[in-house]
Amino acid sequence: MTWNQEYERWNTFTSLDRKLRSELDQLQQDEQSLEDAYYKYLEFGTGGMRGKLGPGTNRMNIYTIRRAAEGLAAYVKSQNGEERGVVVAFDSRYMSKEFSIETAKVLGRNNIKTYVFSALRPTPELSFAVRHLNAAAGVVVTASHNPPEYNGFKAYNSDGGQLPPEEATTVIDMVNQVENELEVKVAEQTELEENGLLEWIDEEVDNAYLEALKTVNVNSDVAQAGDDLSIVFTPLHGTAQMLVEKGLQQMGMTNVHTVQEQAKPDPEFSTVASPNPEEHQAFELAIKEGKERGADVLIATDPDADRLGVAVPNDSGEYQVLTGNQTGALLLDYLLSQSSDVPANGIVIKTIVTSEFGRVIANHYGVSSLDTLTGFKFIGEKIQQYEQSGEHTFLFGYEESYGYLVKDFARDKDAVQATVLSAEVAAYWKKKGKTLLEALDELYEKHGYFLEDLQSLTMEGKTGTEKIENIMDNFRKNPLKQAGGLNVIAVEDYATSERLTDKGTKETIDLPKANVVKFILENDSWFCLRPSGTEPKIKFYYGVKTGSSEESLSLLESVKQSVNEQLNQVI
């Protein structure tokens, strides 16, 4: 169908939800907005789906939620998972609880039991709950750190991980087989509750998660002395407050101050421009309180609590936000240096756009490392494979975008775990008279000055998608030979699984196919292009390494300039 036909199908649907009817009527004269809302179905990809709220096939609403849930129901039934059921959680966004109930009503109509949290909970607790309850699948209704007008539907497999490519393809096919989202049948909530097909869960799972969280603690002596460490924490209007506060308390961290203006769940995220700890502006209120209290460390989690940001005072007394790569390096070095029983087959897992710093640190301790594609689902998939084969023991997984996993009782990035460990690491270094920045400098002196950066271009709508495709196509067809004065020694195209070296040799990349191109430069430097799978963005990742901070900063800017020169010719 054309977008006009799809629009007419909705516009003439007599039983259309009253709120969506009102919103659709307001769009009658806005042809551009109508086209964007109806020119395609909101894509259900490997991570589920995410989009703007509103009427339309390309929007998040009860009908597109029902379509996704109907596809998931078909998948669960194909796995004979009806009795094991599906766990559903939701965050603080508009319509999140309503969408979670709609999901349960579709699953229940298919005779699939659902376990639904009655109040908002973090994404990592959903991952944990799937494993804890031995469920067949999981769903979390969230748009992570996207703007307030977004929401999403993330699907998890029976291992508690986001769906890896093979499973995702099966679920995507089943979602796409749902012919008419407006006609998907749902059961009544009260009927499901009476028949035991909808069970509300909360405290029992919370307590089990908190018990598992105790295993994140590496050195109990450090943690018990944690009252000397002053922590300011902000959940950025999201889901993390309860578990973070209880988790820190049970490990002995008592000098914790939550930013009260951001403690209350708020779908507008009214105190920040973006509820994303990657954005330094998100730390403004935490910095203000940190200065008032003389805090040693500031910690922020995103709304669904799977990402964590850390800020610490520098030599000037100002708070500096660490990058995801820097925090990951500090956590990894602490884990490997302080653990008394690092297994010989231990492994650290990171992504292809995460700093090489982590690999160097792992090598220093005689530990293997592995790269996966971007997306924590690939890290979770490897954890499951190694658990089954016994080939490796998982030690730590992380990605540059502020996602970390310490213990595998969850199978997705876990900001609650990362908060607890970050507090312990900060307490350890304070005991030695050092800040986390000074500890980081020690690592740089030992291993080299790794420096990374990320540039994102937001390009929304149909035209934005076309522009992103043009950029990727141009860099593939006209690959740079040099960047920042460094020669390109290899180009890795993950769409074709080929690595082409400057010597003309081709090698196979043993990873799933993905729309990513990475350019390997001399001297351990690189840059990479990747369209986001969850946002209307294309991302440019950069990494360099030299013998000093100043050299690395200069080289990084030179590499970025070379890339931007070609980019500007395209756009």
Coordinates of C-alpha atoms in Angstrom, one line a residue:
M1 CA 0.0 0.0 0.0
T2 CA 1.0 3.6 -0.5
W3 CA 1.2 5.8 2.6
N4 CA -2.1 7.4 1.5
Q5 CA -3.8 4.0 1.5
E6 CA -2.4 3.1 4.9
Y7 CA -3.6 6.4 6.3
E8 CA -7.1 5.8 4.9
R9 CA -7.1 2.4 6.4
W10 CA -6.6 4.0 9.8
N11 CA -8.8 7.0 9.2
T12 CA -11.8 4.8 8.3
F13 CA -11.3 2.3 11.2
T14 CA -14.4 3.0 13.2
S15 CA -13.0 1.5 16.5
L16 CA -9.8 3.5 16.5
D17 CA -8.6 4.4 20.0
R18 CA -10.2 7.7 21.1
K19 CA -6.9 9.4 21.9
L20 CA -5.2 8.4 18.6
R21 CA -8.4 9.5 16.7
S22 CA -8.0 13.0 18.2
E23 CA -4.3 13.1 17.3
L24 CA -4.9 11.8 13.8
D25 CA -7.6 14.5 13.2
Q26 CA -5.1 17.2 14.1
L27 CA -2.8 15.9 11.4
Q28 CA -5.3 16.1 8.6
Q29 CA -3.7 19.1 6.8
D30 CA -0.1 18.1 7.5
E31 CA 0.7 15.9 4.6
Q32 CA 4.4 15.7 5.4
S33 CA 3.8 14.4 8.9
L34 CA 1.1 12.0 7.6
E35 CA 3.5 10.6 5.1
D36 CA 6.2 10.1 7.7
A37 CA 3.7 8.4 10.0
Y38 CA 2.4 6.0 7.3
Y39 CA 5.1 5.5 4.6
K40 CA 6.3 2.3 6.3
Y41 CA 5.8 0.1 9.4
L42 CA 7.9 1.0 12.4
E43 CA 10.7 -1.3 11.9
F44 CA 11.0 -4.3 14.2
G45 CA 14.7 -4.9 14.2
T46 CA 17.2 -7.0 16.1
G47 CA 16.7 -4.9 19.2
G48 CA 13.0 -4.7 18.9
M49 CA 11.4 -1.3 17.9
R50 CA 11.7 2.3 18.9
G51 CA 10.0 5.4 17.6
K52 CA 7.9 8.5 18.2
L53 CA 4.5 8.2 19.9
G54 CA 1.4 8.9 17.9
P55 CA -1.0 7.5 15.3
G56 CA 0.4 5.7 12.3
T57 CA 2.1 2.5 11.2
N58 CA 5.5 4.2 11.7
R59 CA 4.7 5.3 15.3
M60 CA 4.6 3.8 18.7
N61 CA 0.9 3.2 19.7
I62 CA -1.3 0.4 21.1
Y63 CA -1.7 -1.0 17.6
T64 CA 2.0 -1.3 16.7
I65 CA 2.6 -2.6 20.2
R66 CA -0.1 -5.3 19.6
R67 CA 1.5 -6.2 16.2
A68 CA 4.9 -6.7 17.9
A69 CA 3.4 -8.6 20.8
E70 CA 1.4 -10.9 18.3
G71 CA 4.7 -11.7 16.5
L72 CA 6.4 -12.4 19.8
A73 CA 3.5 -14.6 20.8
A74 CA 3.9 -16.7 17.7
Y75 CA 7.6 -17.1 18.5
V76 CA 7.0 -18.2 22.1
K77 CA 4.4 -20.7 20.9
S78 CA 6.9 -22.1 18.3
Q79 CA 9.3 -22.7 21.2
N80 CA 6.5 -24.3 23.4
G81 CA 7.0 -21.6 25.9
E82 CA 3.4 -20.8 26.8
E83 CA 3.6 -22.1 30.3
R84 CA 7.0 -20.7 31.0
G85 CA 5.6 -17.3 30.0
V86 CA 7.0 -13.9 29.3
V87 CA 8.3 -11.3 31.7
V88 CA 7.3 -7.6 31.0
A89 CA 8.8 -4.5 32.5
F90 CA 8.5 -0.8 31.7
D91 CA 10.2 2.5 32.4
S92 CA 9.0 6.1 33.2
R93 CA 8.0 7.2 29.7
Y94 CA 4.6 8.2 28.4
M95 CA 2.4 5.2 27.7
S96 CA 5.0 2.7 29.1
K97 CA 2.7 1.0 31.6
E98 CA -0.2 1.1 29.1
F99 CA 2.0 -0.6 26.5
S100 CA 3.2 -3.2 28.9
I101 CA -0.5 -4.1 29.7
E102 CA -1.3 -4.2 26.0
T103 CA 1.5 -6.6 25.5
A104 CA 0.2 -8.9 28.3
K105 CA -3.3 -8.7 26.8
V106 CA -2.1 -9.9 23.4
L107 CA 0.1 -12.6 25.0
G108 CA -2.7 -13.7 27.2
R109 CA -5.1 -13.9 24.3
N110 CA -2.6 -16.5 22.9
N111 CA -2.8 -18.4 26.2
I112 CA 0.8 -17.3 27.2
K113 CA 1.3 -16.4 30.8
T114 CA 2.8 -13.0 31.6
Y115 CA 4.7 -11.8 34.6
V116 CA 4.4 -8.0 34.8
F117 CA 6.1 -5.6 37.1
S118 CA 3.4 -3.4 38.7
A119 CA 5.7 -0.4 38.8
L120 CA 8.7 0.8 36.7
R121 CA 11.8 -1.3 36.9
P122 CA 15.3 -1.1 35.2
T123 CA 16.0 -3.0 32.0
P124 CA 18.7 -5.1 33.6
E125 CA 16.3 -6.3 36.2
L126 CA 14.0 -7.5 33.4
S127 CA 17.0 -9.5 32.0
F128 CA 17.6 -11.0 35.4
A129 CA 13.9 -11.7 36.0
V130 CA 13.6 -13.7 32.7
R131 CA 16.4 -16.0 34.0
H132 CA 15.1 -16.0 37.6
L133 CA 11.6 -17.0 36.6
N134 CA 12.8 -19.4 33.9
A135 CA 10.6 -17.6 31.4
A136 CA 10.6 -18.2 27.7
A137 CA 11.1 -14.5 26.8
G138 CA 11.0 -11.0 28.1
V139 CA 9.9 -7.5 27.0
V140 CA 10.8 -4.1 28.3
V141 CA 8.9 -1.1 27.2
T142 CA 11.5 1.7 27.0
A143 CA 13.1 4.2 24.7
S144 CA 16.3 4.3 26.9
H145 CA 17.7 7.8 26.7
N146 CA 15.8 9.0 23.7
P147 CA 13.7 12.3 23.9
P148 CA 10.3 12.3 25.7
E149 CA 8.3 11.8 22.5
Y150 CA 9.8 8.3 22.0
N151 CA 9.0 4.9 23.4
G152 CA 10.1 1.4 22.4
F153 CA 9.6 -2.4 22.7
K154 CA 12.7 -4.5 23.4
A155 CA 12.5 -8.2 23.2
Y156 CA 14.6 -10.7 25.2
N157 CA 15.1 -14.4 24.8
S158 CA 15.0 -17.2 27.4
D159 CA 18.6 -16.5 28.3
G160 CA 17.7 -13.0 29.4
G161 CA 19.6 -11.4 26.5
Q162 CA 18.5 -9.2 23.7
L163 CA 17.6 -11.3 20.6
P164 CA 20.7 -12.3 18.7
P165 CA 20.5 -12.2 14.8
E166 CA 19.2 -15.7 14.2
E167 CA 16.4 -15.5 16.8
A168 CA 15.7 -11.9 15.9
T169 CA 15.2 -12.8 12.2
T170 CA 12.6 -15.4 13.2
V171 CA 10.7 -13.0 15.5
I172 CA 10.9 -10.2 12.8
D173 CA 9.4 -12.6 10.2
M174 CA 6.6 -13.4 12.6
V175 CA 5.9 -9.8 13.4
N176 CA 5.9 -9.0 9.7
Q177 CA 3.3 -11.8 9.1
V178 CA 0.8 -9.9 11.2
E179 CA -1.4 -8.6 8.4
N180 CA -3.5 -5.9 10.2
E181 CA -2.3 -4.4 13.4
L182 CA -5.8 -2.8 13.9
E183 CA -7.4 -6.2 14.1
V184 CA -5.1 -8.0 16.5
K185 CA -7.2 -9.6 19.3
V186 CA -6.6 -8.8 22.9
A187 CA -8.0 -10.4 26.1
E188 CA -9.4 -8.4 29.0
Q189 CA -7.0 -7.6 31.8
T190 CA -9.3 -8.8 34.6
E191 CA -10.0 -12.1 32.8
L192 CA -6.2 -12.8 32.5
E193 CA -5.7 -12.0 36.2
E194 CA -8.5 -14.3 37.3
N195 CA -7.2 -17.1 35.1
G196 CA -3.6 -16.8 36.3
L197 CA -2.4 -15.7 32.9
L198 CA -1.3 -12.3 34.2
E199 CA 0.7 -12.3 37.4
W200 CA 2.0 -9.0 38.9
I201 CA 5.6 -9.3 40.3
D202 CA 7.8 -7.0 42.3
E203 CA 9.4 -7.5 45.7
E204 CA 10.4 -11.2 45.3
V205 CA 12.3 -10.5 42.1
D206 CA 13.8 -7.2 43.6
N207 CA 15.1 -9.2 46.6
A208 CA 16.6 -11.9 44.4
Y209 CA 18.3 -9.3 42.2
L210 CA 19.7 -7.5 45.2
E211 CA 21.1 -10.8 46.6
A212 CA 22.8 -11.4 43.3
L213 CA 24.1 -7.9 43.3
K214 CA 26.2 -8.7 46.4
T215 CA 28.5 -10.8 44.2
V216 CA 29.6 -7.7 42.3
N217 CA 31.6 -6.6 45.3
V218 CA 35.3 -7.6 44.8
N219 CA 36.9 -6.5 48.1
S220 CA 34.6 -6.4 51.1
D221 CA 37.1 -4.4 53.1
V222 CA 37.1 -1.6 50.6
A223 CA 33.3 -1.5 50.4
Q224 CA 32.8 -1.6 54.1
A225 CA 35.1 1.5 54.4
G226 CA 32.9 3.2 51.8
D227 CA 31.3 5.6 54.2
D228 CA 34.4 7.7 53.7
L229 CA 33.5 8.1 50.0
S230 CA 31.0 10.9 49.2
I231 CA 28.7 9.9 46.3
V232 CA 26.1 12.0 44.5
F233 CA 23.7 9.9 42.4
T234 CA 21.1 10.8 39.9
P235 CA 18.7 8.4 38.1
L236 CA 17.7 11.2 35.6
H237 CA 14.0 10.8 36.3
G238 CA 14.2 7.0 35.5
T239 CA 14.1 3.6 37.1
A240 CA 17.3 3.1 39.0
Q241 CA 16.8 4.9 42.3
M242 CA 15.5 2.0 44.4
L243 CA 17.9 -0.7 43.4
V244 CA 21.0 1.6 43.3
E245 CA 20.3 3.0 46.8
K246 CA 19.7 -0.4 48.3
G247 CA 22.6 -1.9 46.4
L248 CA 25.0 0.7 47.7
Q249 CA 23.6 0.5 51.2
Q250 CA 24.0 -3.3 51.5
M251 CA 27.6 -3.1 50.4
G252 CA 28.4 -0.5 53.1
M253 CA 28.3 2.7 51.1
T254 CA 26.3 5.0 53.3
N255 CA 27.5 8.5 52.3
V256 CA 25.2 8.6 49.2
H257 CA 23.1 11.6 48.2
T258 CA 20.5 11.3 45.5
V259 CA 19.7 14.4 43.5
Q260 CA 16.1 14.9 44.6
E261 CA 15.0 17.1 41.7
Q262 CA 15.8 14.1 39.4
A263 CA 14.7 11.3 41.7
K264 CA 11.0 11.4 40.7
P265 CA 10.1 9.5 37.5
D266 CA 9.2 12.1 34.9
P267 CA 8.3 11.3 31.3
E268 CA 9.3 14.8 30.3
F269 CA 12.8 14.5 31.8
S270 CA 12.1 18.2 32.7
T271 CA 15.5 19.0 34.3
V272 CA 17.7 17.9 31.4
A273 CA 17.9 18.6 27.7
S274 CA 18.6 14.8 27.2
P275 CA 18.3 12.0 29.9
N276 CA 21.6 10.6 28.6
P277 CA 24.6 10.3 30.9
E278 CA 26.8 10.5 27.7
E279 CA 25.7 14.1 27.5
H280 CA 27.6 16.3 30.0
Q281 CA 24.6 18.6 30.4
A282 CA 22.8 15.7 32.2
F283 CA 25.2 16.1 35.1
E284 CA 24.4 19.8 35.8
L285 CA 22.4 19.2 38.9
A286 CA 24.6 16.5 40.1
I287 CA 27.6 18.8 39.7
K288 CA 25.9 21.5 41.7
E289 CA 25.1 19.1 44.5
G290 CA 28.6 17.6 44.3
K291 CA 30.2 21.0 44.8
E292 CA 28.0 21.7 47.8
R293 CA 28.9 18.4 49.4
G294 CA 32.5 18.1 48.2
A295 CA 31.5 14.7 46.6
D296 CA 34.3 12.4 45.5
V297 CA 32.3 10.9 42.6
L298 CA 29.1 11.7 40.7
I299 CA 27.1 8.8 39.1
A300 CA 24.2 9.1 36.6
T301 CA 22.1 6.4 35.1
D302 CA 19.9 6.7 32.1
P303 CA 16.1 6.3 32.4
D304 CA 16.0 2.5 31.9
A305 CA 19.2 2.1 34.0
D306 CA 21.3 0.2 31.5
R307 CA 23.9 3.0 31.0
L308 CA 26.0 4.7 33.5
G309 CA 28.1 7.9 33.5
V310 CA 30.7 8.9 36.1
A311 CA 32.2 12.3 36.9
V312 CA 35.1 13.1 39.2
P313 CA 36.9 16.3 40.3
N314 CA 39.9 17.3 38.3
D315 CA 43.0 19.4 39.4
S316 CA 41.0 22.6 39.0
G317 CA 38.2 21.4 41.3
E318 CA 35.8 21.1 38.5
Y319 CA 33.9 17.8 37.8
Q320 CA 35.0 16.0 34.6
V321 CA 32.7 13.4 33.0
L322 CA 34.6 10.3 32.1
T323 CA 34.1 8.7 28.7
G324 CA 32.6 5.2 28.6
N325 CA 36.0 3.9 27.4
Q326 CA 37.7 5.5 30.4
T327 CA 35.2 4.2 33.0
G328 CA 35.4 0.8 31.4
A329 CA 39.2 0.8 31.6
L330 CA 39.1 1.7 35.3
L331 CA 36.6 -1.0 36.1
L332 CA 38.4 -3.6 34.1
D333 CA 41.8 -2.9 35.6
Y334 CA 40.3 -3.0 39.1
L335 CA 38.6 -6.3 38.5
L336 CA 41.7 -8.0 37.1
S337 CA 44.1 -6.5 39.6
Q338 CA 42.0 -7.1 42.8
S339 CA 40.5 -10.5 42.0
S340 CA 42.5 -13.3 43.6
D341 CA 41.1 -16.0 41.4
V342 CA 41.1 -14.9 37.8
P343 CA 40.4 -18.1 35.8
A344 CA 43.0 -19.1 33.2
N345 CA 40.2 -19.2 30.6
G346 CA 38.8 -15.9 31.6
I347 CA 37.7 -13.5 28.8
V348 CA 36.8 -9.8 28.4
I349 CA 34.3 -8.9 25.7
K350 CA 34.0 -5.5 24.1
T351 CA 32.7 -4.2 20.8
I352 CA 34.4 -3.2 17.5
V353 CA 34.0 0.5 18.3
T354 CA 35.2 0.3 21.9
S355 CA 38.7 1.5 22.7
E356 CA 41.7 -0.9 22.3
F357 CA 42.6 0.3 25.8
G358 CA 40.6 -2.6 27.3
R359 CA 42.4 -5.2 25.2
V360 CA 45.8 -3.9 26.3
I361 CA 44.7 -4.0 29.9
A362 CA 43.4 -7.5 29.6
N363 CA 46.6 -8.6 27.9
H364 CA 48.6 -7.1 30.7
Y365 CA 47.0 -9.5 33.1
G366 CA 47.2 -12.5 30.7
V367 CA 43.5 -12.4 30.0
S368 CA 42.0 -13.0 26.5
S369 CA 39.7 -10.5 24.9
L370 CA 37.1 -10.6 22.1
D371 CA 35.4 -8.0 19.9
T372 CA 31.7 -8.3 18.9
L373 CA 29.6 -6.1 16.7
T374 CA 28.1 -3.0 18.3
G375 CA 25.2 -3.9 20.6
F376 CA 25.1 -5.6 23.9
K377 CA 23.0 -8.4 22.5
F378 CA 26.2 -9.8 20.9
I379 CA 28.0 -9.7 24.2
G380 CA 25.1 -11.5 25.8
E381 CA 25.1 -14.1 23.0
K382 CA 28.8 -14.8 23.6
I383 CA 28.3 -15.2 27.3
Q384 CA 25.6 -17.8 26.7
Q385 CA 27.9 -19.7 24.1
Y386 CA 30.8 -19.8 26.5
E387 CA 28.6 -20.9 29.4
Q388 CA 27.4 -23.8 27.4
S389 CA 30.8 -24.8 25.9
G390 CA 33.0 -24.0 28.9
E391 CA 35.6 -22.6 26.5
H392 CA 35.8 -19.3 28.4
T393 CA 34.7 -17.8 31.7
F394 CA 33.1 -14.4 31.3
L395 CA 34.9 -11.7 33.4
F396 CA 33.7 -8.3 32.1
G397 CA 31.8 -6.9 29.1
Y398 CA 31.5 -3.3 28.0
E399 CA 30.9 -0.9 25.2
E400 CA 32.0 2.7 24.7
S401 CA 28.4 4.0 25.0
Y402 CA 28.4 3.7 28.8
G403 CA 27.2 0.1 28.9
Y404 CA 28.9 -2.4 31.3
L405 CA 28.2 -5.9 32.7
V406 CA 30.2 -7.3 35.6
K407 CA 28.4 -10.5 36.6
D408 CA 26.3 -12.5 34.1
F409 CA 23.3 -13.0 36.3
A410 CA 21.9 -10.4 33.9
R411 CA 22.6 -10.7 30.2
D412 CA 22.3 -7.0 29.2
K413 CA 24.3 -4.0 30.2
D414 CA 23.6 -3.2 33.8
A415 CA 24.0 0.3 35.3
V416 CA 23.1 -0.9 38.8
Q417 CA 26.0 -3.4 38.8
A418 CA 28.2 -0.7 37.3
T419 CA 27.2 1.8 39.9
V420 CA 28.1 -0.6 42.7
L421 CA 31.5 -1.4 41.2
S422 CA 32.3 2.2 40.3
A423 CA 31.7 3.2 43.9
E424 CA 34.0 0.4 45.1
V425 CA 36.7 1.4 42.6
A426 CA 36.5 5.1 43.7
A427 CA 36.7 4.1 47.4
Y428 CA 39.7 1.9 46.6
W429 CA 41.6 4.8 45.0
K430 CA 40.6 7.3 47.6
K431 CA 42.1 5.0 50.2
K432 CA 45.3 5.3 48.3
G433 CA 45.0 9.1 48.2
K434 CA 44.0 9.3 44.5
T435 CA 41.0 10.3 42.5
L436 CA 39.7 8.2 39.6
L437 CA 41.3 10.7 37.2
E438 CA 44.7 10.2 38.8
A439 CA 44.2 6.4 38.6
L440 CA 43.4 6.8 34.9
D441 CA 46.6 8.7 34.4
E442 CA 48.5 5.8 35.9
L443 CA 46.9 3.5 33.4
Y444 CA 47.8 5.9 30.5
E445 CA 51.4 6.1 31.7
K446 CA 51.6 2.3 31.8
H447 CA 49.8 1.4 28.6
G448 CA 49.8 4.5 26.3
Y449 CA 47.5 7.5 25.8
F450 CA 44.3 6.1 24.2
L451 CA 41.8 8.8 23.2
E452 CA 38.5 8.3 21.5
D453 CA 35.6 10.4 20.3
L454 CA 32.1 10.1 18.8
Q455 CA 30.3 12.3 16.4
S456 CA 26.6 11.8 15.7
L457 CA 24.4 13.2 12.9
T458 CA 20.7 13.1 13.5
M459 CA 18.7 12.7 10.2
E460 CA 15.0 12.1 10.8
G461 CA 12.3 10.8 8.5
K462 CA 12.4 9.4 5.1
T463 CA 14.9 11.9 3.7
G464 CA 17.2 11.4 6.7
T465 CA 17.3 7.7 6.0
E466 CA 18.2 8.3 2.4
K467 CA 21.0 10.7 3.4
I468 CA 22.5 8.2 5.8
E469 CA 22.5 5.6 3.1
N470 CA 24.3 8.0 0.7
I471 CA 27.0 8.7 3.3
M472 CA 27.7 5.0 3.9
D473 CA 27.7 4.3 0.1
N474 CA 30.1 7.2 -0.5
F475 CA 32.6 6.1 2.1
R476 CA 32.5 2.5 0.7
K477 CA 32.9 3.5 -2.9
N478 CA 35.5 6.3 -2.2
P479 CA 37.5 5.0 0.8
L480 CA 40.0 7.3 2.3
K481 CA 43.7 6.4 1.8
Q482 CA 44.9 8.6 4.6
A483 CA 43.4 10.3 7.7
G484 CA 45.2 12.7 10.0
G485 CA 48.4 12.0 8.1
L486 CA 48.2 8.3 8.9
N487 CA 47.8 5.7 6.1
V488 CA 44.7 3.5 6.0
I489 CA 46.2 0.0 6.3
A490 CA 42.8 -1.9 6.1
V491 CA 39.1 -1.4 5.5
E492 CA 36.7 -3.7 7.3
D493 CA 33.3 -3.8 5.7
Y494 CA 30.9 -5.8 8.0
A495 CA 28.2 -5.8 5.4
T496 CA 30.3 -8.1 3.2
S497 CA 32.3 -9.6 6.1
E498 CA 35.5 -8.7 4.3
R499 CA 38.7 -7.1 5.5
L500 CA 40.7 -5.5 2.6
T501 CA 44.3 -4.6 3.4
D502 CA 46.5 -2.0 1.7
K503 CA 48.5 -4.9 0.3
G504 CA 45.4 -6.0 -1.7
T505 CA 44.7 -9.1 0.4
K506 CA 41.2 -10.0 1.5
E507 CA 40.3 -11.6 4.8
T508 CA 37.0 -12.9 6.1
I509 CA 35.5 -11.3 9.2
D510 CA 33.9 -13.9 11.5
L511 CA 31.1 -11.8 12.7
P512 CA 27.4 -11.4 11.7
K513 CA 26.8 -9.0 8.8
A514 CA 26.1 -5.4 9.7
N515 CA 26.0 -2.0 8.0
V516 CA 29.3 -0.9 9.5
V517 CA 32.6 0.2 7.9
K518 CA 35.8 0.5 9.9
F519 CA 39.0 2.0 8.7
I520 CA 42.2 0.8 10.4
L521 CA 45.0 3.3 10.4
E522 CA 48.7 3.1 11.3
N523 CA 49.9 3.3 14.9
D524 CA 46.8 1.6 16.6
S525 CA 44.4 4.3 15.3
W526 CA 41.1 3.9 13.5
F527 CA 37.7 5.4 12.7
C528 CA 34.3 3.8 12.0
L529 CA 30.9 4.6 10.4
R530 CA 27.8 3.0 11.8
P531 CA 24.1 4.0 11.3
S532 CA 22.3 3.6 14.7
G533 CA 19.9 0.7 14.9
T534 CA 17.6 2.4 17.3
E535 CA 17.8 6.2 16.5
P536 CA 17.7 8.2 13.3
K537 CA 21.4 8.8 13.5
I538 CA 24.7 8.0 11.8
K539 CA 27.6 7.7 14.1
F540 CA 31.3 8.3 13.5
Y541 CA 33.7 6.7 16.0
Y542 CA 37.4 7.5 16.4
G543 CA 40.3 6.0 18.3
V544 CA 44.0 7.0 18.5
K545 CA 47.0 6.2 20.6
T546 CA 50.2 8.0 21.1
G547 CA 52.8 8.6 23.8
S548 CA 51.2 11.6 25.4
S549 CA 47.9 13.3 26.0
E550 CA 48.7 16.3 23.9
E551 CA 49.8 14.2 20.9
S552 CA 46.7 12.0 21.1
L553 CA 44.4 15.1 21.2
S554 CA 46.2 16.6 18.2
L555 CA 46.1 13.4 16.2
L556 CA 42.4 12.8 17.0
E557 CA 41.5 16.2 15.7
S558 CA 43.5 15.6 12.5
V559 CA 41.7 12.3 11.9
K560 CA 38.3 13.8 12.5
Q561 CA 39.1 16.7 10.1
S562 CA 40.0 14.3 7.3
V563 CA 36.8 12.3 7.8
N564 CA 34.7 15.5 8.0
E565 CA 36.1 16.9 4.8
Q566 CA 34.8 13.9 2.9
L567 CA 31.5 13.9 4.8
N568 CA 30.9 17.6 3.9
Q569 CA 31.3 16.7 0.2
V570 CA 28.5 14.2 0.6
I571 CA 26.0 16.3 2.6

